[in-house]
Coordinates of C-alpha atoms and ligand atoms in Angstrom, one line a residue:
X1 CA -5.4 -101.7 -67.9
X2 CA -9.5 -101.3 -67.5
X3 CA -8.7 -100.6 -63.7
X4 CA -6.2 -97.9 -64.8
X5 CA -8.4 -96.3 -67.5
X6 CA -11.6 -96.1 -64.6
X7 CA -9.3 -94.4 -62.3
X8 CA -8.1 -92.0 -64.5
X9 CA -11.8 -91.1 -65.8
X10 CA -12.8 -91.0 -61.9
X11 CA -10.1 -88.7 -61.4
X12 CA -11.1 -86.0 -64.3
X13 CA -14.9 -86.8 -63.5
X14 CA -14.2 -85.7 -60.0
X15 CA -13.8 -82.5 -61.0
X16 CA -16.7 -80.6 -62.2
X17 CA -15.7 -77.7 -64.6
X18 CA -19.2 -75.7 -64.0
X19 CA -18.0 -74.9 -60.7
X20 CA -18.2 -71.2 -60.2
X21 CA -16.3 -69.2 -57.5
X22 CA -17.7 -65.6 -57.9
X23 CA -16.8 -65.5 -53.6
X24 CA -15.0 -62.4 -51.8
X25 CA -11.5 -62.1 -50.5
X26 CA -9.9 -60.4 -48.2
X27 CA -6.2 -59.8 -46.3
X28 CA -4.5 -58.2 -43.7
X29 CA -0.9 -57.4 -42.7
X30 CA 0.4 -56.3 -39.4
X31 CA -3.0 -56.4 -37.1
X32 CA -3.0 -57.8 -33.6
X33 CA -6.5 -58.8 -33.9
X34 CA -5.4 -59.8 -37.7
X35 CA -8.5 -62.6 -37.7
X36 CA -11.0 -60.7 -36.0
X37 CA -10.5 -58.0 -38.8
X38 CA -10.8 -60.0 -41.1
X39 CA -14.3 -62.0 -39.8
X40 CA -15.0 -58.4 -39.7
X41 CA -14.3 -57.7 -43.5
X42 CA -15.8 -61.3 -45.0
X43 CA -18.8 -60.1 -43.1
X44 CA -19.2 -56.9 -44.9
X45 CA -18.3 -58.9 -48.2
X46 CA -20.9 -61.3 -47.6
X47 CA -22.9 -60.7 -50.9
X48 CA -20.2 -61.9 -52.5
X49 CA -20.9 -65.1 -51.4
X50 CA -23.0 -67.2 -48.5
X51 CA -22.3 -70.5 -49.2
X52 CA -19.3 -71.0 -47.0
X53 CA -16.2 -68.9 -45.1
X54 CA -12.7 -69.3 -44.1
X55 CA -10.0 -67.7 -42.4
X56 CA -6.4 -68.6 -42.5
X57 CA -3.9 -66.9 -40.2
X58 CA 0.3 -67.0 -39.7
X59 CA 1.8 -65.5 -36.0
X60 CA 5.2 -65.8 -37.8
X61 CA 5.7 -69.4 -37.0
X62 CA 2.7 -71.4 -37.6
X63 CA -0.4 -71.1 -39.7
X64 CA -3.6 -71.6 -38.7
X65 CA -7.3 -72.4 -40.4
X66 CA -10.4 -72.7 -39.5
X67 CA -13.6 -73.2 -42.0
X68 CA -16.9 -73.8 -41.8
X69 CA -20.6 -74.0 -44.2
X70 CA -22.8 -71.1 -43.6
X71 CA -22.6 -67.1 -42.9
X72 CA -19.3 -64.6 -41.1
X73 CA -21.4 -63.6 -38.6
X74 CA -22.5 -67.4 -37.9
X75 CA -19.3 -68.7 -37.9
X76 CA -16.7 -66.3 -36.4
X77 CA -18.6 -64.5 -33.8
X78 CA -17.3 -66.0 -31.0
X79 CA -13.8 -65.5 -29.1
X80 CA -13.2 -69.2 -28.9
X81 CA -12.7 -69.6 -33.3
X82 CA -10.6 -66.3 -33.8
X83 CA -8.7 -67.0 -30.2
X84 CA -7.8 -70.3 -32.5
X85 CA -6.6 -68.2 -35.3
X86 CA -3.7 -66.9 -33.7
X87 CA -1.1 -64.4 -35.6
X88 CA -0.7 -60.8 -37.1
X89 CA -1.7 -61.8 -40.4
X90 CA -4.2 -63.3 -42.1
X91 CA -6.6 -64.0 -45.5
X92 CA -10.5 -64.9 -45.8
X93 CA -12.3 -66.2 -47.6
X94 CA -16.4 -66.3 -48.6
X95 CA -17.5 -68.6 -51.2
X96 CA -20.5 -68.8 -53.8
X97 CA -20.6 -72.0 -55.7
X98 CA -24.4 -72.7 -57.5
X99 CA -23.5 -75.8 -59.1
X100 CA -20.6 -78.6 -58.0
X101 CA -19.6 -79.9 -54.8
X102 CA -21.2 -78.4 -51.6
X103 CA -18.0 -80.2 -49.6
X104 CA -15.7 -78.6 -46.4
X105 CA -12.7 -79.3 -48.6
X106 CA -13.8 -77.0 -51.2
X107 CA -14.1 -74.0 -48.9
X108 CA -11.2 -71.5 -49.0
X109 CA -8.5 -70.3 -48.2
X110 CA -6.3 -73.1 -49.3
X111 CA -3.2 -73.4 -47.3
X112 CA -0.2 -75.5 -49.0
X113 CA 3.0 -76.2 -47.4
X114 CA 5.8 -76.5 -50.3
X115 CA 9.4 -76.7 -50.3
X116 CA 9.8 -72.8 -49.3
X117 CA 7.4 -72.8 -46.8
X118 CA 3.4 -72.4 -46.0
X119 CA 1.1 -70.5 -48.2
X120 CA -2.1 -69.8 -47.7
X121 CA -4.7 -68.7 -50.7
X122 CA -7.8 -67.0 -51.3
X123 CA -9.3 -66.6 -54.8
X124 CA -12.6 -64.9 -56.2
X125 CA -12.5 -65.5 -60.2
X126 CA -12.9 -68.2 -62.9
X127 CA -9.9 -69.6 -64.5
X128 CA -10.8 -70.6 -68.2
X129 CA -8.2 -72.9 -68.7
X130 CA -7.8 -74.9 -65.2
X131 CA -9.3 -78.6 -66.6
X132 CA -6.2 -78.4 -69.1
X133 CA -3.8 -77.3 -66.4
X134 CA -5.7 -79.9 -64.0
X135 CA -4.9 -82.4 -66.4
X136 CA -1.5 -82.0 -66.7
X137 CA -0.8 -81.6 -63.3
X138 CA -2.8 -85.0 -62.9
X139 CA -0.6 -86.4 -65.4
X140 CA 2.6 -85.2 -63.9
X141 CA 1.2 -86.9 -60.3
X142 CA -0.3 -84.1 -58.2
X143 CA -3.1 -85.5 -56.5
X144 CA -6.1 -83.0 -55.9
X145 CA -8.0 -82.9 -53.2
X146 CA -10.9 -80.8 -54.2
X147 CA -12.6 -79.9 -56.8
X148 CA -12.1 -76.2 -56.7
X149 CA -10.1 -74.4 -59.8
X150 CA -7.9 -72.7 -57.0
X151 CA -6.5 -75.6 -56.1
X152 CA -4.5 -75.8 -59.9
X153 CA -3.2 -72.4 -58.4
X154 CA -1.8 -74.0 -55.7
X155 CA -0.5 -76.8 -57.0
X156 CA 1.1 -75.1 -59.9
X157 CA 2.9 -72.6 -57.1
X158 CA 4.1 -76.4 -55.2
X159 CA 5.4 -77.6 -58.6
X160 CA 7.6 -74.5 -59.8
X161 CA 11.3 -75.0 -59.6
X162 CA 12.0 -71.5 -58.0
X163 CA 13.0 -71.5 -54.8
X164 CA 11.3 -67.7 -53.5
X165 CA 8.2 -68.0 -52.7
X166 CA 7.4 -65.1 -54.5
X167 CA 8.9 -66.5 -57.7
X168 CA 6.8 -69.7 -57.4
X169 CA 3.5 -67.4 -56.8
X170 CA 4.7 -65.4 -60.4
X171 CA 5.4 -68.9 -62.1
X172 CA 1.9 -70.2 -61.4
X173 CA 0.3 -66.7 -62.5
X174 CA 2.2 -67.2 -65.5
X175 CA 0.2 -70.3 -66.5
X176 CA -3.1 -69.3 -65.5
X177 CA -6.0 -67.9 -67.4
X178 CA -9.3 -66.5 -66.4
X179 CA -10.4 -64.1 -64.4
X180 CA -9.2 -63.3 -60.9
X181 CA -8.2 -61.7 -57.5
X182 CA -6.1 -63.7 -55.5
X183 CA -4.8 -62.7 -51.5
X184 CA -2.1 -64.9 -50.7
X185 CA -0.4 -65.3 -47.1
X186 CA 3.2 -66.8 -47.4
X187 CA 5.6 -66.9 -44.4
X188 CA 7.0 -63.3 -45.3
X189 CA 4.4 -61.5 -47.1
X190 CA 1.0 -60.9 -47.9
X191 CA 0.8 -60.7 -51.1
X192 CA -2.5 -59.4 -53.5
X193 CA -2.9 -60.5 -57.8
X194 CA -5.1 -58.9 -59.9
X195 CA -5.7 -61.0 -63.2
X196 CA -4.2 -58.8 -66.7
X197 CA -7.7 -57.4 -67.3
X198 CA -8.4 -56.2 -63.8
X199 CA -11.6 -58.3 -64.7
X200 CA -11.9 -59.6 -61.1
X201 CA -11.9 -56.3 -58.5
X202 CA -9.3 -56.3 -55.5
X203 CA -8.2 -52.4 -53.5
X204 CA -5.7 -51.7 -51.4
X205 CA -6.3 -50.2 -47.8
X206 CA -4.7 -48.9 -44.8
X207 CA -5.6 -49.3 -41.2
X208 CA -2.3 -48.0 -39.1
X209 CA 0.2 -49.9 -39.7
X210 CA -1.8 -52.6 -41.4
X211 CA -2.2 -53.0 -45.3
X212 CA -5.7 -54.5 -46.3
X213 CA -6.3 -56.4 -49.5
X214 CA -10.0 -56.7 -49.8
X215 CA -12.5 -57.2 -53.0
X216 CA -14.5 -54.4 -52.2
X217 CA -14.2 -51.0 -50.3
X218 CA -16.9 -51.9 -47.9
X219 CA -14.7 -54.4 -46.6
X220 CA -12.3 -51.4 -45.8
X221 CA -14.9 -49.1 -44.3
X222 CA -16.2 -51.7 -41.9
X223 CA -13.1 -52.0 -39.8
X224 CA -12.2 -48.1 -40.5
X225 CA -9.3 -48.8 -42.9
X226 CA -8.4 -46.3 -45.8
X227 CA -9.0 -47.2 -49.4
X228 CA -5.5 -46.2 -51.0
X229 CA -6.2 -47.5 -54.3
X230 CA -7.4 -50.5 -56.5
X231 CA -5.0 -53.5 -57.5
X232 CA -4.4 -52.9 -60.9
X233 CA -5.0 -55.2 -63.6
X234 CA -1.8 -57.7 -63.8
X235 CA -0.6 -56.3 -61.1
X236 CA 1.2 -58.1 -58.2
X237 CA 1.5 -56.8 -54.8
X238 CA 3.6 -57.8 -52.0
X239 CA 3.1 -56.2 -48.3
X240 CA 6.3 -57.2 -46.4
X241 CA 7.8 -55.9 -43.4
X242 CA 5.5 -53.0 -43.5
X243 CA 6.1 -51.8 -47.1
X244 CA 3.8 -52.4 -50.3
X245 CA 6.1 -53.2 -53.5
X246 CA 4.6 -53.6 -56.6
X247 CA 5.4 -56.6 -59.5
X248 CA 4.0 -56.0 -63.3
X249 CA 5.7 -59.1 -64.7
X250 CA 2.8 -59.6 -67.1
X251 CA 2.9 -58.4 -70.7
X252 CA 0.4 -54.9 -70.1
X253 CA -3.1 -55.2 -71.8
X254 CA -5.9 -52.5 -71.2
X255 CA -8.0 -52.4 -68.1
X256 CA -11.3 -54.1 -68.5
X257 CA -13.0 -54.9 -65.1
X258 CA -16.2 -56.7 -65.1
X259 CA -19.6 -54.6 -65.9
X260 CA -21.9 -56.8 -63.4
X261 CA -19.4 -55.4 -60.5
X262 CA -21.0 -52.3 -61.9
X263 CA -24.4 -53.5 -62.5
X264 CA -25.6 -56.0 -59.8
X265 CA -22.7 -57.5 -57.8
X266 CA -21.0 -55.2 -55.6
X267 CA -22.4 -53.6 -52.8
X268 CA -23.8 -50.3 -53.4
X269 CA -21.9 -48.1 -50.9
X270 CA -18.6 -49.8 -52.6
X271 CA -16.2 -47.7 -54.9
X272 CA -15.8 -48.7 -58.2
X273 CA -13.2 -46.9 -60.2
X274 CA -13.8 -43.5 -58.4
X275 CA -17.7 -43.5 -58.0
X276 CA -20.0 -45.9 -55.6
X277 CA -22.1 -48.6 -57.1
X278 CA -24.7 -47.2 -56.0
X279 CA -24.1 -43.8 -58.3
X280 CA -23.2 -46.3 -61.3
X281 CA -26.9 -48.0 -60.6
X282 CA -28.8 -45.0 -60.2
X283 CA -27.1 -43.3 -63.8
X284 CA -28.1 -47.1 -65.1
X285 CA -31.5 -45.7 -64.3
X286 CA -31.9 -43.0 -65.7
X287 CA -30.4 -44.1 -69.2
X288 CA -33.1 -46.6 -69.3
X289 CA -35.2 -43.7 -68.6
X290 CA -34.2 -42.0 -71.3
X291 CA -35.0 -44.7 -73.6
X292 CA -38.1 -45.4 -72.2
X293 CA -41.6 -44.3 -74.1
X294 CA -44.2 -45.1 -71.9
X295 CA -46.2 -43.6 -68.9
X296 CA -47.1 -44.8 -65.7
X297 CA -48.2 -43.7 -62.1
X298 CA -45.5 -45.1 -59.9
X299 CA -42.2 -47.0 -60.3
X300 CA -41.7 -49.8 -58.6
X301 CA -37.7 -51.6 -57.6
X302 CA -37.3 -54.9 -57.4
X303 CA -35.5 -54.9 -53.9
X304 CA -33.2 -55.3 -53.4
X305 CA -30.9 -55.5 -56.8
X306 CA -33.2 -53.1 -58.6
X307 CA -33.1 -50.4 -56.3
X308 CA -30.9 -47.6 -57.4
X309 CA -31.7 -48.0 -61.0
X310 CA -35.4 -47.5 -60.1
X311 CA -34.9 -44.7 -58.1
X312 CA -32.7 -43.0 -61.1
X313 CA -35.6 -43.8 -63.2
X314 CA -38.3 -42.4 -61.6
X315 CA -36.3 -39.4 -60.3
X316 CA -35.3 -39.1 -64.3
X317 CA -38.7 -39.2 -65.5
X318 CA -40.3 -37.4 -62.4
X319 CA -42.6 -40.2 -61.6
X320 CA -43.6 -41.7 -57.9
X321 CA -41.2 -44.1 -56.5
X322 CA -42.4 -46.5 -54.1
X323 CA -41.8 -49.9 -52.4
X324 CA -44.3 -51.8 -54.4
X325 CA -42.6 -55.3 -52.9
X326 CA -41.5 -56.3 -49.4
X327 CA -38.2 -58.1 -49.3
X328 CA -37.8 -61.0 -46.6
X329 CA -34.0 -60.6 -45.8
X330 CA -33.9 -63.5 -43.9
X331 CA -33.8 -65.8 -47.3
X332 CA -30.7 -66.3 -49.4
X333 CA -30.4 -65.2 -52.9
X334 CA -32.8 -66.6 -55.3
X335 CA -30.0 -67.7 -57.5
X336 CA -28.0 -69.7 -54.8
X337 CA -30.8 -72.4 -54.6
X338 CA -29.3 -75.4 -56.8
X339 CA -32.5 -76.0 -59.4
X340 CA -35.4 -74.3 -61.4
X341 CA -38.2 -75.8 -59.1
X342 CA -36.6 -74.5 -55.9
X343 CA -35.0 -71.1 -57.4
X344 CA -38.8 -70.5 -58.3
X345 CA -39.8 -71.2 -54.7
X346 CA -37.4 -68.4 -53.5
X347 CA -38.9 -66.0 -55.2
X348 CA -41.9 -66.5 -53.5
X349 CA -40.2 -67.1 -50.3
X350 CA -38.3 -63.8 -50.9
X351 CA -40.9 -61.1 -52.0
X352 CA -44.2 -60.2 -51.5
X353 CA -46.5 -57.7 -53.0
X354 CA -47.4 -54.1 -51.1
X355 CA -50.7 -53.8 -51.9
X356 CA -51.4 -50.6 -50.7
X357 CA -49.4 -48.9 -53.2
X358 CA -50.0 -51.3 -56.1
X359 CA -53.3 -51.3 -56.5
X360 CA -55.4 -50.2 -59.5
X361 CA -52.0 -48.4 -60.5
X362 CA -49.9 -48.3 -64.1
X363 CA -46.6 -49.8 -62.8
X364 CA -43.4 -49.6 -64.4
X365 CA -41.1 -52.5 -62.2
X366 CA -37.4 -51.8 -62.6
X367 CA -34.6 -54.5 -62.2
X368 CA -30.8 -54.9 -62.7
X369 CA -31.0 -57.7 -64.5
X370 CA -32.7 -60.3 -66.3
X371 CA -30.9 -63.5 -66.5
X372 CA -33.1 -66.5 -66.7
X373 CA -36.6 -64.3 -66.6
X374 CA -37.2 -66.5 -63.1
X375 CA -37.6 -63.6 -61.2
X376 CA -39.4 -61.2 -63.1
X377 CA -41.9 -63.9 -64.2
X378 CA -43.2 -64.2 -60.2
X379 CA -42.9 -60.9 -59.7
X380 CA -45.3 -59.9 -62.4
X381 CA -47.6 -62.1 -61.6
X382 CA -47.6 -61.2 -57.7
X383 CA -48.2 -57.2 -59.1
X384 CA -51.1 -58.3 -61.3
X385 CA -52.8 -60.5 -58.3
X386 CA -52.3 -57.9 -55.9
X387 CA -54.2 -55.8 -58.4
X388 CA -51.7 -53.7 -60.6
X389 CA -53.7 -52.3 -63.8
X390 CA -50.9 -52.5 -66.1
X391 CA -47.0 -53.5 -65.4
X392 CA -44.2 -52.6 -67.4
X393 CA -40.8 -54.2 -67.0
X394 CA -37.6 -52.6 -67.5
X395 CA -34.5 -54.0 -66.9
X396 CA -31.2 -51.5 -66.2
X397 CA -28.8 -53.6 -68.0
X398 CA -28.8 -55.2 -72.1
X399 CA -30.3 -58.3 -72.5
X400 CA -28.0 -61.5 -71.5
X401 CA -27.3 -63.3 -74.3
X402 CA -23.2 -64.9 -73.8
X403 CA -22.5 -66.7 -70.4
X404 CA -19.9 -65.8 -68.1
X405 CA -16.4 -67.9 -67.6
X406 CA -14.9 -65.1 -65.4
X407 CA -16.5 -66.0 -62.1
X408 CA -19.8 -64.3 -62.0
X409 CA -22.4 -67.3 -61.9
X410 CA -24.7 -66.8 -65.0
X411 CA -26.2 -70.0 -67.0
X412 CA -25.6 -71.5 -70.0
X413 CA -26.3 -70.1 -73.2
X414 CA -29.3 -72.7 -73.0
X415 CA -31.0 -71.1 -69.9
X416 CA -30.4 -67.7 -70.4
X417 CA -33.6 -66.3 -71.1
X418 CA -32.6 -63.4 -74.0
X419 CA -30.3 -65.9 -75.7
X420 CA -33.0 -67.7 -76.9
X421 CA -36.0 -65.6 -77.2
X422 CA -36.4 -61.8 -79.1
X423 CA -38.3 -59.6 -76.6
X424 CA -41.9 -60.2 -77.7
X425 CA -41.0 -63.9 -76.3
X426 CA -39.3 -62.7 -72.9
X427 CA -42.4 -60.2 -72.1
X428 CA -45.4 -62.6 -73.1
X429 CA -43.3 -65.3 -70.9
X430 CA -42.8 -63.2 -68.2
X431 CA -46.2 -61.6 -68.1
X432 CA -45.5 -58.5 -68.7
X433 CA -47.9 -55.6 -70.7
X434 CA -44.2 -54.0 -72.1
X435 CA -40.6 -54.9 -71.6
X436 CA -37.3 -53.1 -72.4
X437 CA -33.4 -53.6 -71.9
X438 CA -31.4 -50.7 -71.4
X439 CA -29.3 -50.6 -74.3
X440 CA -25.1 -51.1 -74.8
X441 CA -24.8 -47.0 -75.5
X442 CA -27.0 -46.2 -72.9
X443 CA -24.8 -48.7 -70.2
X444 CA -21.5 -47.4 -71.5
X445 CA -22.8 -43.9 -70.8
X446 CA -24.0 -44.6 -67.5
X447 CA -20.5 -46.0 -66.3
X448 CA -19.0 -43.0 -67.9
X449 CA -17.2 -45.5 -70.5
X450 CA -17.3 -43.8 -74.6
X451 CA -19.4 -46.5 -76.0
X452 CA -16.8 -49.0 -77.5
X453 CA -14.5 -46.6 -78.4
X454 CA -11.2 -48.0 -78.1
X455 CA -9.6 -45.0 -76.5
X456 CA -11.6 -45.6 -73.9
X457 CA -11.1 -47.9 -71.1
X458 CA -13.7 -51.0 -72.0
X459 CA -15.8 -53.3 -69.9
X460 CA -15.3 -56.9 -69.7
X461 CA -19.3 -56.8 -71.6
X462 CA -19.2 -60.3 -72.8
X463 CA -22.6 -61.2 -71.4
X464 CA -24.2 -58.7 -73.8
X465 CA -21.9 -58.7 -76.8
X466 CA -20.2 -62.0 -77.0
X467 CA -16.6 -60.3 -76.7
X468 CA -14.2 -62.6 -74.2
X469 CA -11.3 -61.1 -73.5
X470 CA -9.8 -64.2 -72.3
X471 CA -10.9 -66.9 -74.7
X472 CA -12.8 -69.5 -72.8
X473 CA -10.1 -72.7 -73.4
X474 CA -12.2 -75.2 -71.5
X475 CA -15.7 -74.5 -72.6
X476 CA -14.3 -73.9 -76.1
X477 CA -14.3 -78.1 -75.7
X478 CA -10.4 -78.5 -75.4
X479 CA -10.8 -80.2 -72.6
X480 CA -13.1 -82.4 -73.7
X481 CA -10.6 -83.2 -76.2
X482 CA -7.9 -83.6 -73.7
X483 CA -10.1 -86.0 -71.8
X484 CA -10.3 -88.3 -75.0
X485 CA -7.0 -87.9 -75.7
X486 CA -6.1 -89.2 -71.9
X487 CA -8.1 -91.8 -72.2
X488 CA -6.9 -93.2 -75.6
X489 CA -3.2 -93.1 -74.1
X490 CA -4.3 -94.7 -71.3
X491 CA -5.6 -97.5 -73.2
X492 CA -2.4 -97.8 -75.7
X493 CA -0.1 -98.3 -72.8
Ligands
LIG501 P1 -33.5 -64.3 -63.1 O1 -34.6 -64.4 -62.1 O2 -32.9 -65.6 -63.5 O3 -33.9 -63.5 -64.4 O4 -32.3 -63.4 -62.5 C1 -32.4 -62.0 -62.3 C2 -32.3 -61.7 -60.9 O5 -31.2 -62.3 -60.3 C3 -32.2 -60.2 -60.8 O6 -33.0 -59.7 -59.7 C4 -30.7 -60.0 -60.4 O7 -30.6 -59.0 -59.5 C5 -30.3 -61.3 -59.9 N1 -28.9 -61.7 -60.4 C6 -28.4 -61.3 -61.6 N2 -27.2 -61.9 -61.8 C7 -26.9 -62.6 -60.7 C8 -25.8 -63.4 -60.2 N3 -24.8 -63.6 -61.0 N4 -25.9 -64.0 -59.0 C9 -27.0 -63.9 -58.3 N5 -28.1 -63.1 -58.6 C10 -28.1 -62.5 -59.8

């Protein structure tokens, strides 16, 4: 009984819930160079996430997969890896995981063989409730081979009782929460999900005859492809034999895509519902202009996340803009680095002050974000030895007080700086003379939303106001629940 008890906690301990997948997708139909398109579209989707890639093609017969740690343009650059990926079709992957298992298994696309054929899937999100679904699967004998949430996806699709393919990929949506865009390759279809919320982004896009799922529109512009339109929220589409058909089997709730897209995490030259996010940025800017009530001599981004909003800000308030900092874009993201210590190190490693413009000068230094104050702390400090007079911080986005279960990698409430300290706290500990959040009305207005007016299409805003729109089952503690709840039935057998 002990043994059996140990196994089972070694089983739900091998998963680690704080993974987070906030990772790109990508798909294409109908391409002869379908995997050479698509090393081509995970490359321009590469912000999404650095950590690893993946490509799984299917010429009609056989599928084919090939994954590897590391960057695209490291990885499928060479004719011998996409000659290996042979086939018309196929779905990438790029993943960005902070916390959890670094491991080759946990890098996407998963491919599954179940009893209507191969499937292949790619997922960018956060499901909220995948320890509870993990459990039960565990329960009912699926054994897991990573420790990804994605894999509960696939798993769940094995398990229905439905024989199409298509039905099984509905009867796993069915049961999952969270937030997320999903690009699946069967043997007869590639098919695209967008979670009810549309919180997780996914377009449509056309290159000849080839449809072209992708997370962003840069991903669509890089191999010359045609946006058509976005995914809608809840929606399911299938691309087979040339033609896009549409599934809404889900019970229709109002659109409410993610406000960091918006802010900080797609690239700027992508559309978001109509405009770039680079526009979005730069109107982020100017709000926080608006709001602001100080002067200063030049305005200063923090490259390269703060760089539209600073540029709306100073062209707002009609003050100099210039490239106070130096970015080294040979360094990851600051936040990829897995602790405090080394995170703070990046900073350094990333950015270094220009003194030529900074000195003696009133500095107003604009970012995106402020998440755990890591960033702006260095930063200030850098400004001030390099010999800034005064520096002001503002930050294009509401202070971060709620974190994320929806696939965008912010901390726990613990870490996150503005959770935890009013703003007299957050500027003496980041150094700064004065610092200022843009405010909710003023970020609704920049994205062109009515400020919480419900006739409005919302923002999933959670980070600033607290408001899920998928309740959080798993970090609401069910699951620890669940796991005591195992373990007592394992010991009463
Ligand atoms: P911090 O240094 O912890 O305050 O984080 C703020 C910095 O990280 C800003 O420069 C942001 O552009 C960037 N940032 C914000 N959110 C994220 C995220 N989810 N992933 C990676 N970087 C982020």
């Amino acid at each position: 009984m002990k043994k059996h008890i140990k196994t089972l906690k070694k089983r739900l301990t091998n998963f680690d819930p704080k993974i987070k997948e906030e990772c790109g997708v990508f798909g294409i139909s109908n391409a002869k160079d379908a995997s050479a398109l698509t090393a081509l579209g995970l490359h321009a989707l590469q912000h999404r996430g650095q950590e690893g890639c993946g490509i799984v093609s299917f010429n009609g017969k056989e599928y084919f997969s090939e994954k590897r740690f590391g960057l695209v343009g490291d990885n499928f650059n060479r004719e011998k890896v996409l000659k290996k990926l042979q086939g018309d079709f196929a779905i990438g992957h790029n993943r960005y995981s902070t916390t959890g298992e670094n491991t080759l298994r946990n890098i996407q696309p998963f491919f599954a063989d179940t009893n209507a054929g191969g499937i292949g899937v790619a997922h960018n999100g956060n499901l909220t409730n995948s320890i509870s679904l993990r459990k039960k699967l565990v329960d009912d004998g699926a054994i897991f081979y990573t420790t990804s949430d994605t894999e509960t996806i696939v798993q769940l699709i094995a398990k229905s009782k439905r024989s199409k393919t298509i039905d099984k990929i509905v009867d796993a949506i069915f049961q999952i929460q969270g937030g997320y865009a999903l690009v699946m390759l069967t043997q007869t279809s590639l098919v695209g999900v967008r979670d009810p919320y549309g919180i997780r982004p996914l377009v449509i896009g056309k290159l000849k005859d080839s449809y072209v799922l992708a997370s962003e529109t840069c991903a669509l512009d890089i191999i010359g492809a045609k946006f058509v339109r976005e995914v809608e929220n809840g929606e399911i589409v299938l691309i087979e034999k040339n033609e896009l058909k549409s599934i809404k089997p889900f019970p229709l709730k109002k659109v409410r895509p993610c406000v960091f897209e918006y802010i900080y995490f797609a690239r700027p030259d992508s559309m978001l519902n109509g405009k770039t996010a680079y526009e979005y940025r730069k109107n982020l800017g100017s709000e926080l202009a608006k709001e602001n009530d100080i002067n200063a001599d030049i305005v200063v981004p923090v490259p390269d996340s703060g760089n539209a909003a600073a540029l709306g800000f100073a062209q707002h308030l009609k003050i100099k803009f210039e490239l106070g900092l130096v970015r080294n874009h040979y360094v990851g993201r600051t936040f990829i680095e897995p602790s405090q210590k080394i995170r703070s190190l990046g900073v350094k490693l990333k950015l270094n002050a220009n003194q030529s413009t900074i000195k003696g000068k009133k500095i107003i230094l604009v970012d995106d974000s402020l998440v755990r104050g890591t960033t702006s702390h260095k930063i200030v400090k850098m400004l001030y030895d390099a010999g800034a007079e005064e520096v002001h911080v503002r930050i294009a986005c509401p202070e971060i007080k709620f974190p994320d279960f929806y696939g965008v990698d912010t901390p726990t409430k613990k870490e996150l700086l503005a959770a935890n300290k009013n703003n007299q706290e957050i500027c003496q500990y980041i150094g700064a003379k004065s610092l200022k959040f843009l405010s909710i009305n003023g970020m609704y207005r920049a994205i062109g939303f009515d400020q919480r007016n419900e006739s409005y299409p919302q923002l999933t805003d959670h980070y600033f106001t607290g408001d899920y729109p998928v309740k959080p089952i798993d970090e609401l503690g069910d699951s620890k629940i669940t796991q005591l709840s195992l373990l007592n039935t394992a010991s009463n057998n």
